[in-house]
């Protein structure tokens, strides 16, 4: 698989490590709401089809990327910087 | 129809005209007492034990494709009970005992071969870890032997003992471990279940559940609605998508695992062997092919095929362990979809929907579990209480902090 890195262009997926469901960006306060934290950590999206997921460019520029990929065909439909996703949700970094 | 040596002899003399189909091909009834969804090893075994051990009921197995076309027909056939943790080891040892009597029990040749499984270690720390594991196995009534380097050399003289980075220091051997013929396990359970009156319905995908007042009434399928008092789900890699139809989210991700087989070679590896410094394991089939595998690809997938980097990684592991494997030609590679759970251990449990039961999260190790998983799932469905060896396999264990994390990796399914 080739991941279209938003800054570096097409990169081999082997340069990245995989974390999973992009919803992991939105971590709830586990002390205030343990139940929400349980669901956040353990009950992730696992669709057959379009999936938004976090990849880390470990052997590259070490940025986190949100990749949109079809889990049935492995086709990669897009990639954006995770920090841009987080900022668009009102986070400071 | 019972299989026996006498029967084979008689058929040989009469032109093999007396063999009948191994199971019937019935149309679905309007309703059943119990429906099992998924005609893999676990679903078929559950139906078999339900019908044989627990109670006479009207039972059906619904399979989307053909039985045995999922992971049960794609795995590398290793059976073992060499786990460490309390929640796991008694269950896998129960499974091993069922394997030992399986062929007599269901009167079918599943080619169960207790050829031994050897886990190699390469450092002193790893020796300590395997010593501890071996002790845990023995305490739970399984067998384990710690071999030193020379004992391993006597078994497999061709291994790369003096690898500069990963010298072989010994191994943990479970002699009762080994392999079984995967397809025949599915067929044997299917035949046994059919003989006890279970309807095995192929080309019948479940597309939804009918649930009223928190209770399951039946399933929508590509062959129409089928009513049921109880429904058990055993769909392996499709667990999340099927349970989503009942409105449930699971602590599971689907990942692809690949396997490999070489052209047929003369006998060279008579047991099963795992490399301790990378992810590579190998055995030799009765046809002579070296059957081997390694890591899952590592990203969510429903594709039933993997990518080249993992093939390269597995080949590197093979070359580090036994350089002569480089001369063998690869015949085929394929992939299957694993239901990887958040702690690497499975689930056999009730669900919040009354009458709906779930079996899944088997990761890449569910073949060895097939007999016990079927037995314990049948126990749960018939009696509404878990079998003593499967009490830890609850869906709410993360909420309670009672994970069964053999590898100590945390909630990261692709690392288990
Ligand atoms: C390459 C590879 C190597 C492996 N090696 C080993 C090993 O050496 N040792 C070991 O112990 N384990 C191994 N495993 C794991 C093991 O194969 C699985 O854990 C186990 O087979 C899963 O249970 P099953 O047999 O019931 O699954 P499956 O055979 O996958 O059965 C599930 C069935 O459900 C059906 N289904 C899905 N959705 C629906 C629906 N909506 N309606 C109706 N039916 C549906 C599918 O078609 C499928 O037939 C390996 C797996 C793979 C892929």
Coordinates of C-alpha atoms and ligand atoms in Angstrom, one line a residue:
Chain A
X1 CA 0.0 0.0 0.0
X2 CA 1.1 3.5 -0.7
X3 CA 0.0 6.3 1.6
X4 CA -0.3 9.8 0.1
X5 CA 1.4 11.7 2.8
X6 CA 0.1 15.3 2.8
X7 CA 3.6 16.8 3.0
X8 CA 5.9 14.1 1.5
X9 CA 3.8 12.6 -1.2
X10 CA 3.3 8.9 -1.9
X11 CA 5.1 6.8 0.8
X12 CA 5.3 3.0 1.3
X13 CA 3.0 2.0 4.1
X14 CA 6.0 0.0 5.6
X15 CA 7.4 3.4 6.8
X16 CA 4.4 3.8 9.0
X17 CA 3.1 2.1 12.1
X18 CA -0.7 1.6 12.5
X19 CA -2.7 2.6 15.5
X20 CA -6.3 2.2 14.3
X21 CA -9.7 4.0 14.4
X22 CA -9.3 7.8 14.0
X23 CA -11.8 8.3 16.8
X24 CA -8.8 7.7 19.1
X25 CA -8.0 11.5 18.5
X26 CA -11.0 12.4 20.7
X27 CA -10.0 11.1 24.1
X28 CA -12.6 11.8 26.8
X29 CA -11.8 12.6 30.4
X30 CA -11.5 9.1 31.9
X31 CA -11.8 10.3 35.5
X32 CA -14.9 12.4 34.8
X33 CA -16.5 9.7 32.7
X34 CA -15.1 6.2 33.0
X35 CA -17.8 4.6 30.9
X36 CA -17.1 6.9 27.9
X37 CA -13.4 6.1 28.3
X38 CA -14.2 2.4 28.2
X39 CA -16.1 2.8 25.0
X40 CA -13.4 5.1 23.5
X41 CA -10.6 2.6 24.3
X42 CA -12.2 -0.8 23.6
X43 CA -15.2 -0.3 21.4
X44 CA -13.7 1.0 18.2
X45 CA -15.1 1.2 14.7
X46 CA -14.4 -1.9 12.7
X47 CA -16.4 -1.5 9.4
X48 CA -16.2 -3.6 6.3
X49 CA -15.7 -0.7 3.9
X50 CA -14.6 2.9 4.4
X51 CA -12.5 3.4 7.6
X52 CA -10.8 6.5 9.0
X53 CA -7.6 5.4 10.8
X54 CA -4.4 6.7 12.4
X55 CA -1.0 5.9 10.9
X56 CA 2.3 7.2 12.4
X57 CA 5.1 8.1 10.0
X58 CA 7.7 6.5 12.3
X59 CA 10.4 6.0 9.8
X60 CA 9.8 9.3 8.1
X61 CA 8.8 12.8 9.4
X62 CA 7.1 11.3 12.5
X63 CA 3.8 13.0 11.9
X64 CA 0.5 11.4 12.6
X65 CA -1.8 10.9 9.6
X66 CA -5.5 10.2 9.3
X67 CA -5.9 7.9 6.3
X68 CA -9.2 7.0 4.7
X69 CA -9.1 3.5 3.4
X70 CA -11.4 0.8 2.2
X71 CA -10.9 -2.3 4.4
X72 CA -12.5 -4.6 1.8
X73 CA -10.2 -3.6 -1.2
X74 CA -7.3 -1.9 0.7
X75 CA -7.8 1.1 -1.6
X76 CA -6.5 4.4 0.0
X77 CA -8.9 7.3 -0.6
X78 CA -7.1 10.1 1.1
X79 CA -4.8 11.2 3.9
X80 CA -4.6 14.4 6.0
X81 CA -2.4 15.4 8.9
X82 CA -3.9 14.4 12.2
X83 CA -3.1 17.7 13.7
X84 CA -5.2 19.4 11.2
X85 CA -8.1 17.1 12.1
X86 CA -7.6 17.9 15.8
X87 CA -7.4 21.7 15.2
X88 CA -10.5 21.6 13.1
X89 CA -12.3 20.2 16.2
X90 CA -11.1 23.2 18.3
X91 CA -8.1 21.6 19.9
X92 CA -5.0 23.7 20.4
X93 CA -2.6 21.1 19.1
Chain B
X1 CA -23.1 -44.4 7.8
X2 CA -20.2 -45.4 10.0
X3 CA -16.7 -45.4 8.7
X4 CA -14.5 -48.4 9.5
X5 CA -11.7 -50.5 8.0
X6 CA -14.3 -53.2 7.2
X7 CA -16.5 -50.7 5.4
X8 CA -13.6 -49.5 3.3
X9 CA -12.7 -53.1 2.4
X10 CA -16.3 -53.9 1.5
X11 CA -16.7 -50.8 -0.7
X12 CA -13.4 -51.6 -2.4
X13 CA -14.8 -55.0 -3.5
X14 CA -18.1 -53.5 -4.6
X15 CA -16.9 -50.6 -6.8
X16 CA -17.4 -47.9 -4.1
X17 CA -21.1 -47.7 -4.9
X18 CA -22.3 -47.6 -1.3
X19 CA -20.9 -44.3 -0.2
X20 CA -23.5 -41.6 0.5
X21 CA -23.2 -37.8 0.8
X22 CA -21.5 -36.9 4.0
X23 CA -24.3 -34.5 5.1
X24 CA -27.8 -33.6 3.8
X25 CA -28.5 -30.4 1.9
X26 CA -31.9 -29.3 3.5
X27 CA -33.9 -26.2 2.8
X28 CA -34.4 -24.0 5.8
X29 CA -37.5 -24.7 8.1
X30 CA -39.6 -21.7 9.1
X31 CA -38.2 -21.8 12.6
X32 CA -35.8 -23.7 14.9
X33 CA -35.1 -24.0 18.6
X34 CA -31.5 -22.9 18.1
X35 CA -29.8 -21.3 15.1
X36 CA -26.0 -21.1 14.9
X37 CA -24.7 -18.5 12.5
X38 CA -21.4 -19.3 10.8
X39 CA -20.4 -22.7 9.4
X40 CA -16.8 -22.6 10.4
X41 CA -15.1 -24.9 12.9
X42 CA -16.6 -23.2 15.9
X43 CA -20.2 -23.0 14.6
X44 CA -20.2 -26.6 13.4
X45 CA -18.6 -27.9 16.6
X46 CA -21.2 -26.0 18.7
X47 CA -24.0 -27.5 16.7
X48 CA -22.5 -31.0 17.1
X49 CA -22.1 -30.8 20.8
X50 CA -25.5 -29.1 21.3
X51 CA -27.2 -32.0 19.5
X52 CA -25.1 -34.8 20.9
X53 CA -24.2 -33.8 24.5
X54 CA -26.8 -31.3 25.6
X55 CA -30.3 -31.8 24.3
X56 CA -32.4 -32.9 21.4
X57 CA -33.6 -29.8 19.8
X58 CA -34.3 -28.5 16.3
X59 CA -31.0 -27.0 15.4
X60 CA -29.7 -25.3 12.2
X61 CA -26.3 -23.9 11.1
X62 CA -26.5 -21.0 8.7
X63 CA -23.5 -20.5 6.5
X64 CA -23.1 -17.6 4.1
X65 CA -20.9 -19.5 1.6
X66 CA -19.9 -23.1 1.9
X67 CA -18.9 -24.7 5.2
X68 CA -15.2 -24.7 5.9
X69 CA -14.5 -21.8 3.4
X70 CA -13.6 -19.4 6.2
X71 CA -10.6 -19.5 8.5
X72 CA -11.1 -23.1 9.4
X73 CA -10.0 -23.9 5.9
X74 CA -7.3 -21.3 5.8
X75 CA -5.3 -21.8 8.9
X76 CA -1.9 -23.5 9.5
X77 CA -3.5 -26.3 11.5
X78 CA -1.5 -26.0 14.7
X79 CA -3.0 -27.4 17.9
X80 CA -1.4 -26.8 21.3
X81 CA -2.2 -26.0 25.0
X82 CA 0.9 -23.9 25.9
X83 CA -0.7 -20.8 27.4
X84 CA 0.4 -19.0 30.6
X85 CA -2.6 -17.3 32.2
X86 CA -5.3 -18.8 34.4
X87 CA -8.2 -17.7 32.2
X88 CA -6.7 -19.4 29.2
X89 CA -4.7 -22.5 30.0
X90 CA -7.5 -24.7 31.5
X91 CA -9.7 -24.0 28.4
X92 CA -7.0 -24.9 25.9
X93 CA -6.0 -28.0 27.8
X94 CA -9.7 -29.0 27.8
X95 CA -9.5 -28.5 24.0
X96 CA -6.4 -30.6 23.7
X97 CA -8.1 -33.5 25.6
X98 CA -11.1 -33.2 23.2
X99 CA -8.7 -33.3 20.2
X100 CA -7.2 -36.5 21.7
X101 CA -10.6 -38.3 21.5
X102 CA -12.1 -36.4 18.6
X103 CA -11.7 -38.9 15.7
X104 CA -13.3 -41.8 17.7
X105 CA -16.0 -39.4 19.0
X106 CA -17.2 -38.2 15.6
X107 CA -16.0 -41.2 13.6
X108 CA -14.1 -39.3 11.1
X109 CA -10.4 -39.1 10.2
X110 CA -9.3 -35.6 11.1
X111 CA -5.6 -36.6 10.9
X112 CA -4.9 -35.4 14.4
X113 CA -1.2 -35.7 14.7
X114 CA 0.5 -35.1 18.1
X115 CA 3.9 -34.5 16.5
X116 CA 5.0 -32.0 19.2
X117 CA 5.4 -28.2 19.1
X118 CA 8.8 -26.7 19.9
X119 CA 9.1 -23.0 20.9
X120 CA 12.7 -21.9 20.5
X121 CA 14.4 -19.4 22.8
X122 CA 17.4 -17.3 22.0
X123 CA 18.3 -15.4 25.2
X124 CA 18.6 -16.2 28.9
X125 CA 15.6 -13.9 29.6
X126 CA 13.5 -15.9 27.1
X127 CA 14.6 -19.1 28.7
X128 CA 13.3 -17.8 32.1
X129 CA 10.0 -16.8 30.5
X130 CA 9.5 -20.2 28.8
X131 CA 10.5 -22.0 32.1
X132 CA 7.7 -20.1 33.8
X133 CA 5.2 -20.9 31.0
X134 CA 6.2 -24.6 31.1
X135 CA 5.6 -24.6 34.9
X136 CA 2.2 -22.9 34.4
X137 CA 1.3 -25.6 31.8
X138 CA 2.3 -28.4 34.1
X139 CA 0.4 -26.9 37.0
X140 CA -2.7 -26.9 34.8
X141 CA -2.3 -30.6 33.9
X142 CA -0.7 -30.2 30.5
X143 CA 2.8 -31.5 29.5
X144 CA 5.9 -29.4 28.9
X145 CA 9.6 -30.1 28.6
X146 CA 12.5 -27.6 28.6
X147 CA 15.1 -28.7 26.1
X148 CA 18.7 -27.4 26.0
X149 CA 20.6 -26.5 22.9
X150 CA 22.0 -30.0 22.3
X151 CA 18.5 -31.6 22.7
X152 CA 17.2 -29.2 20.1
X153 CA 20.1 -30.0 17.8
X154 CA 19.3 -33.7 18.0
X155 CA 15.8 -33.0 16.7
X156 CA 16.6 -30.4 14.1
X157 CA 20.4 -30.4 13.2
X158 CA 19.9 -28.0 10.3
X159 CA 18.8 -25.0 12.3
X160 CA 21.0 -21.9 12.5
X161 CA 22.3 -22.5 16.0
X162 CA 25.1 -20.0 15.9
X163 CA 23.2 -17.1 14.3
X164 CA 25.2 -14.0 15.3
X165 CA 22.2 -12.1 16.8
X166 CA 19.8 -14.9 17.6
X167 CA 21.7 -18.1 18.6
X168 CA 19.4 -20.9 19.6
X169 CA 19.7 -21.7 23.3
X170 CA 17.0 -24.3 23.7
X171 CA 13.3 -24.7 23.4
X172 CA 10.0 -25.4 25.2
X173 CA 8.5 -28.6 23.9
X174 CA 4.9 -29.7 24.2
X175 CA 4.9 -33.3 22.9
X176 CA 1.1 -33.5 22.9
X177 CA 0.8 -30.5 20.6
X178 CA 0.8 -30.9 16.8
X179 CA -1.5 -30.5 13.8
X180 CA -4.8 -31.7 12.5
X181 CA -6.3 -31.6 9.0
X182 CA -8.3 -28.4 9.1
X183 CA -10.9 -29.2 6.4
X184 CA -11.6 -32.6 7.9
X185 CA -12.3 -31.0 11.3
X186 CA -15.1 -28.9 9.6
X187 CA -16.4 -31.9 7.7
X188 CA -16.2 -34.3 10.6
X189 CA -18.2 -31.9 12.8
X190 CA -20.7 -31.2 10.0
X191 CA -21.2 -34.9 9.4
X192 CA -21.6 -35.6 13.1
X193 CA -24.1 -32.7 13.6
X194 CA -26.0 -33.8 10.5
X195 CA -26.3 -37.4 11.9
X196 CA -27.8 -35.9 15.1
X197 CA -30.4 -34.1 13.0
X198 CA -28.9 -30.7 12.6
X199 CA -29.8 -28.9 9.4
X200 CA -26.7 -27.5 7.8
X201 CA -27.8 -24.7 5.4
X202 CA -25.2 -23.3 3.1
X203 CA -25.4 -20.2 0.8
X204 CA -27.6 -18.6 3.5
X205 CA -26.2 -15.3 4.8
X206 CA -27.7 -13.7 7.8
X207 CA -28.6 -10.1 6.9
X208 CA -30.3 -8.9 10.1
X209 CA -32.0 -9.9 13.4
X210 CA -35.6 -9.6 14.4
X211 CA -35.5 -8.3 18.0
X212 CA -38.5 -7.3 20.1
X213 CA -38.5 -6.1 23.7
X214 CA -34.9 -6.9 24.0
X215 CA -35.4 -10.5 22.9
X216 CA -34.2 -12.1 19.7
X217 CA -37.1 -13.7 17.6
X218 CA -35.1 -14.9 14.6
X219 CA -32.8 -13.9 11.8
X220 CA -33.3 -12.4 8.3
X221 CA -31.4 -14.3 5.7
X222 CA -30.8 -14.3 2.0
X223 CA -33.2 -17.3 2.0
X224 CA -35.9 -15.6 4.0
X225 CA -36.8 -15.1 7.6
X226 CA -36.1 -17.9 10.0
X227 CA -37.5 -17.9 13.5
X228 CA -35.5 -19.1 16.6
X229 CA -35.7 -19.3 20.3
X230 CA -32.0 -18.9 20.6
X231 CA -29.3 -17.6 18.2
X232 CA -25.6 -18.3 18.6
X233 CA -23.1 -16.2 16.5
X234 CA -19.7 -17.8 15.5
X235 CA -18.6 -15.8 12.4
X236 CA -14.9 -15.2 13.3
X237 CA -13.6 -12.2 11.2
X238 CA -17.1 -11.0 10.5
X239 CA -18.0 -10.7 14.2
X240 CA -18.2 -6.9 14.3
X241 CA -20.4 -6.5 11.2
X242 CA -22.8 -9.3 12.2
X243 CA -23.2 -8.1 15.8
X244 CA -23.6 -4.5 14.5
X245 CA -26.9 -5.8 12.9
X246 CA -28.1 -6.4 16.5
X247 CA -26.9 -3.0 17.5
X248 CA -23.8 -4.1 19.5
X249 CA -20.3 -2.9 19.3
X250 CA -17.5 -5.3 20.2
X251 CA -13.9 -5.0 21.6
X252 CA -12.7 -6.5 18.3
X253 CA -10.9 -5.4 15.1
X254 CA -10.7 -7.5 11.9
X255 CA -7.2 -8.1 10.6
X256 CA -5.7 -10.2 7.8
X257 CA -3.3 -13.0 8.5
X258 CA -1.4 -14.7 5.7
X259 CA -0.1 -18.3 5.4
X260 CA 2.4 -19.9 3.0
X261 CA 3.1 -23.3 1.6
X262 CA 6.1 -24.5 -0.5
X263 CA 6.3 -27.2 -3.1
X264 CA 6.3 -30.8 -1.7
X265 CA 9.7 -31.8 -0.2
X266 CA 11.1 -34.9 1.3
X267 CA 10.4 -35.2 5.1
X268 CA 12.6 -32.8 7.0
X269 CA 10.5 -31.3 9.8
X270 CA 8.5 -33.8 11.8
X271 CA 7.0 -31.5 14.4
X272 CA 5.9 -27.9 14.6
X273 CA 8.6 -25.2 15.4
X274 CA 8.4 -21.5 16.2
X275 CA 11.2 -19.0 16.0
X276 CA 11.6 -17.0 19.2
X277 CA 13.3 -13.9 17.9
X278 CA 10.9 -13.0 15.1
X279 CA 7.5 -14.1 14.0
X280 CA 7.9 -17.3 12.0
X281 CA 6.6 -20.8 12.6
X282 CA 6.7 -23.9 10.4
X283 CA 5.6 -27.5 10.0
X284 CA 5.5 -29.9 7.2
X285 CA 2.3 -31.3 5.7
X286 CA 1.9 -35.0 4.9
X287 CA 2.1 -34.1 1.2
X288 CA 5.6 -32.6 1.9
X289 CA 4.9 -28.9 1.7
X290 CA 6.4 -26.7 4.3
X291 CA 3.5 -24.8 5.9
X292 CA 4.5 -21.6 7.6
X293 CA 3.3 -18.2 8.7
X294 CA 4.2 -15.2 10.8
X295 CA 2.6 -11.8 11.8
X296 CA -0.7 -10.4 10.9
X297 CA -0.5 -7.6 8.4
X298 CA -1.4 -5.1 11.1
X299 CA -4.2 -2.9 9.7
X300 CA -8.0 -3.4 9.7
X301 CA -8.9 -5.6 6.8
X302 CA -11.8 -7.7 5.4
X303 CA -9.9 -8.4 2.1
X304 CA -8.8 -12.1 2.7
X305 CA -5.5 -11.2 1.1
X306 CA -2.4 -9.5 2.5
X307 CA 0.5 -7.4 1.2
X308 CA 4.1 -8.0 0.2
X309 CA 5.9 -6.5 3.2
X310 CA 4.7 -9.2 5.6
X311 CA 5.6 -11.9 3.1
X312 CA 9.1 -10.4 3.1
X313 CA 9.2 -10.3 6.9
X314 CA 8.1 -13.9 7.2
X315 CA 10.7 -15.0 4.7
X316 CA 13.4 -13.2 6.6
X317 CA 12.3 -15.0 9.8
X318 CA 12.5 -18.3 8.0
X319 CA 16.0 -17.5 6.6
X320 CA 17.3 -16.5 10.0
X321 CA 16.1 -19.8 11.6
X322 CA 16.8 -22.3 8.8
X323 CA 18.7 -20.9 5.9
X324 CA 18.1 -23.9 3.7
X325 CA 14.4 -22.8 3.4
X326 CA 15.8 -20.3 0.9
X327 CA 16.1 -23.1 -1.6
X328 CA 12.4 -24.1 -1.4
X329 CA 9.9 -22.6 -3.8
X330 CA 6.8 -21.0 -2.5
X331 CA 3.7 -22.6 -4.0
X332 CA 0.9 -20.5 -2.6
X333 CA 0.1 -17.7 -0.2
X334 CA -3.4 -16.8 1.1
X335 CA -5.1 -14.8 3.8
X336 CA -7.9 -15.0 6.3
X337 CA -9.7 -12.4 8.4
X338 CA -9.0 -12.6 12.1
X339 CA -11.2 -11.3 14.8
X340 CA -8.5 -9.7 16.9
X341 CA -9.7 -8.8 20.4
X342 CA -8.4 -6.0 22.6
X343 CA -6.5 -8.3 24.9
X344 CA -5.8 -11.2 22.5
X345 CA -8.2 -13.5 24.2
X346 CA -11.6 -14.8 23.0
X347 CA -15.3 -14.3 24.1
X348 CA -17.9 -17.0 24.7
X349 CA -20.8 -15.0 26.3
X350 CA -24.4 -13.9 26.5
X351 CA -25.2 -10.5 25.0
X352 CA -27.5 -7.7 26.2
X353 CA -30.1 -9.1 23.7
X354 CA -31.9 -12.0 25.4
X355 CA -31.5 -15.3 23.5
X356 CA -28.5 -14.0 21.5
X357 CA -25.1 -15.5 22.3
X358 CA -21.7 -14.6 21.0
X359 CA -18.5 -16.6 20.3
X360 CA -15.5 -14.7 18.8
X361 CA -12.3 -12.8 19.3
X362 CA -10.2 -15.9 18.5
X363 CA -7.4 -13.9 16.9
X364 CA -5.0 -16.1 15.0
X365 CA -5.3 -19.0 17.4
X366 CA -8.8 -20.3 17.2
X367 CA -8.2 -23.5 15.3
X368 CA -6.8 -25.3 18.3
X369 CA -9.7 -24.0 20.3
X370 CA -12.3 -25.5 17.9
X371 CA -13.5 -28.5 20.0
X372 CA -13.6 -26.7 23.4
X373 CA -15.0 -23.5 21.9
X374 CA -17.9 -25.6 20.3
X375 CA -18.4 -27.5 23.6
X376 CA -18.4 -24.4 25.8
X377 CA -20.6 -22.5 23.4
X378 CA -23.1 -25.4 23.4
X379 CA -23.0 -25.5 27.2
X380 CA -23.7 -21.8 27.4
X381 CA -26.6 -21.8 24.9
X382 CA -28.2 -25.0 26.4
X383 CA -27.8 -24.1 30.1
X384 CA -27.5 -20.4 30.1
X385 CA -24.4 -20.6 32.2
X386 CA -20.7 -20.7 31.2
X387 CA -18.7 -23.9 31.1
X388 CA -16.2 -23.9 34.0
X389 CA -13.2 -23.6 31.6
X390 CA -14.7 -20.6 29.8
X391 CA -15.9 -18.4 32.7
X392 CA -13.2 -15.7 32.0
X393 CA -14.3 -15.2 28.4
X394 CA -16.9 -12.4 29.2
X395 CA -17.6 -9.4 27.0
X396 CA -17.5 -7.0 30.0
X397 CA -14.0 -8.0 31.2
X398 CA -12.5 -4.7 30.1
X399 CA -15.0 -2.8 32.1
X400 CA -14.1 -4.9 35.1
X401 CA -10.3 -4.6 34.5
X402 CA -10.2 -8.4 34.1
X403 CA -8.3 -8.6 30.8
X404 CA -6.6 -11.9 29.7
X405 CA -3.5 -10.4 28.0
X406 CA -1.1 -13.2 27.3
X407 CA 1.4 -10.9 25.6
X408 CA 1.0 -7.9 27.9
X409 CA 0.5 -5.5 24.9
X410 CA -2.5 -3.6 26.2
X411 CA -5.5 -2.5 24.0
X412 CA -3.7 -2.8 20.7
X413 CA -5.2 -5.6 18.7
X414 CA -2.5 -5.6 16.0
X415 CA 0.2 -6.4 18.6
X416 CA -1.5 -9.5 20.1
Ligands
LIG1 C1 -3.6 -17.9 7.8 C2 -4.2 -18.4 9.1 C3 -3.4 -19.2 9.9 C4 -4.0 -19.7 11.2 N1 -3.3 -20.5 11.9 C5 -3.8 -21.1 13.0 C6 -3.1 -22.1 13.7 O1 -2.0 -22.6 13.3 N2 -3.6 -22.6 14.9 C7 -4.8 -22.1 15.4 O2 -5.2 -22.5 16.4 N3 -5.5 -21.1 14.7 C8 -5.0 -20.6 13.5 N4 -5.7 -19.6 12.8 C9 -7.0 -19.1 13.4 C10 -8.2 -20.0 13.2 O3 -8.2 -20.4 11.8 C11 -9.4 -19.2 13.5 O4 -9.3 -18.6 14.8 C12 -10.7 -20.1 13.6 O5 -10.8 -20.9 12.4 C13 -11.9 -19.2 13.6 O6 -13.1 -19.9 13.9 P1 -14.0 -20.6 12.7 O7 -13.4 -21.8 12.3 O8 -15.4 -20.8 13.3 O9 -14.0 -19.5 11.6 P2 -14.5 -19.5 10.1 O10 -14.1 -20.8 9.4 O11 -14.0 -18.2 9.5 O12 -16.1 -19.5 10.2 C14 -16.9 -18.3 10.3 C15 -17.9 -18.5 9.2 O13 -19.0 -17.6 9.4 C16 -19.5 -17.3 8.1 N5 -20.2 -16.0 8.1 C17 -19.7 -14.8 8.2 N6 -20.7 -13.9 8.1 C18 -21.9 -14.6 8.0 C19 -23.3 -14.2 7.9 N7 -23.6 -12.9 7.9 N8 -24.2 -15.2 7.7 C20 -23.8 -16.5 7.7 N9 -22.5 -16.9 7.8 C21 -21.6 -16.0 8.0 C22 -18.2 -17.3 7.2 O14 -18.6 -17.5 5.8 C23 -17.4 -18.4 7.8 O15 -17.6 -19.6 7.1 C24 -5.2 -19.2 11.6 C25 -6.0 -18.3 10.8 C26 -5.5 -17.9 9.5 C27 -6.3 -17.1 8.6

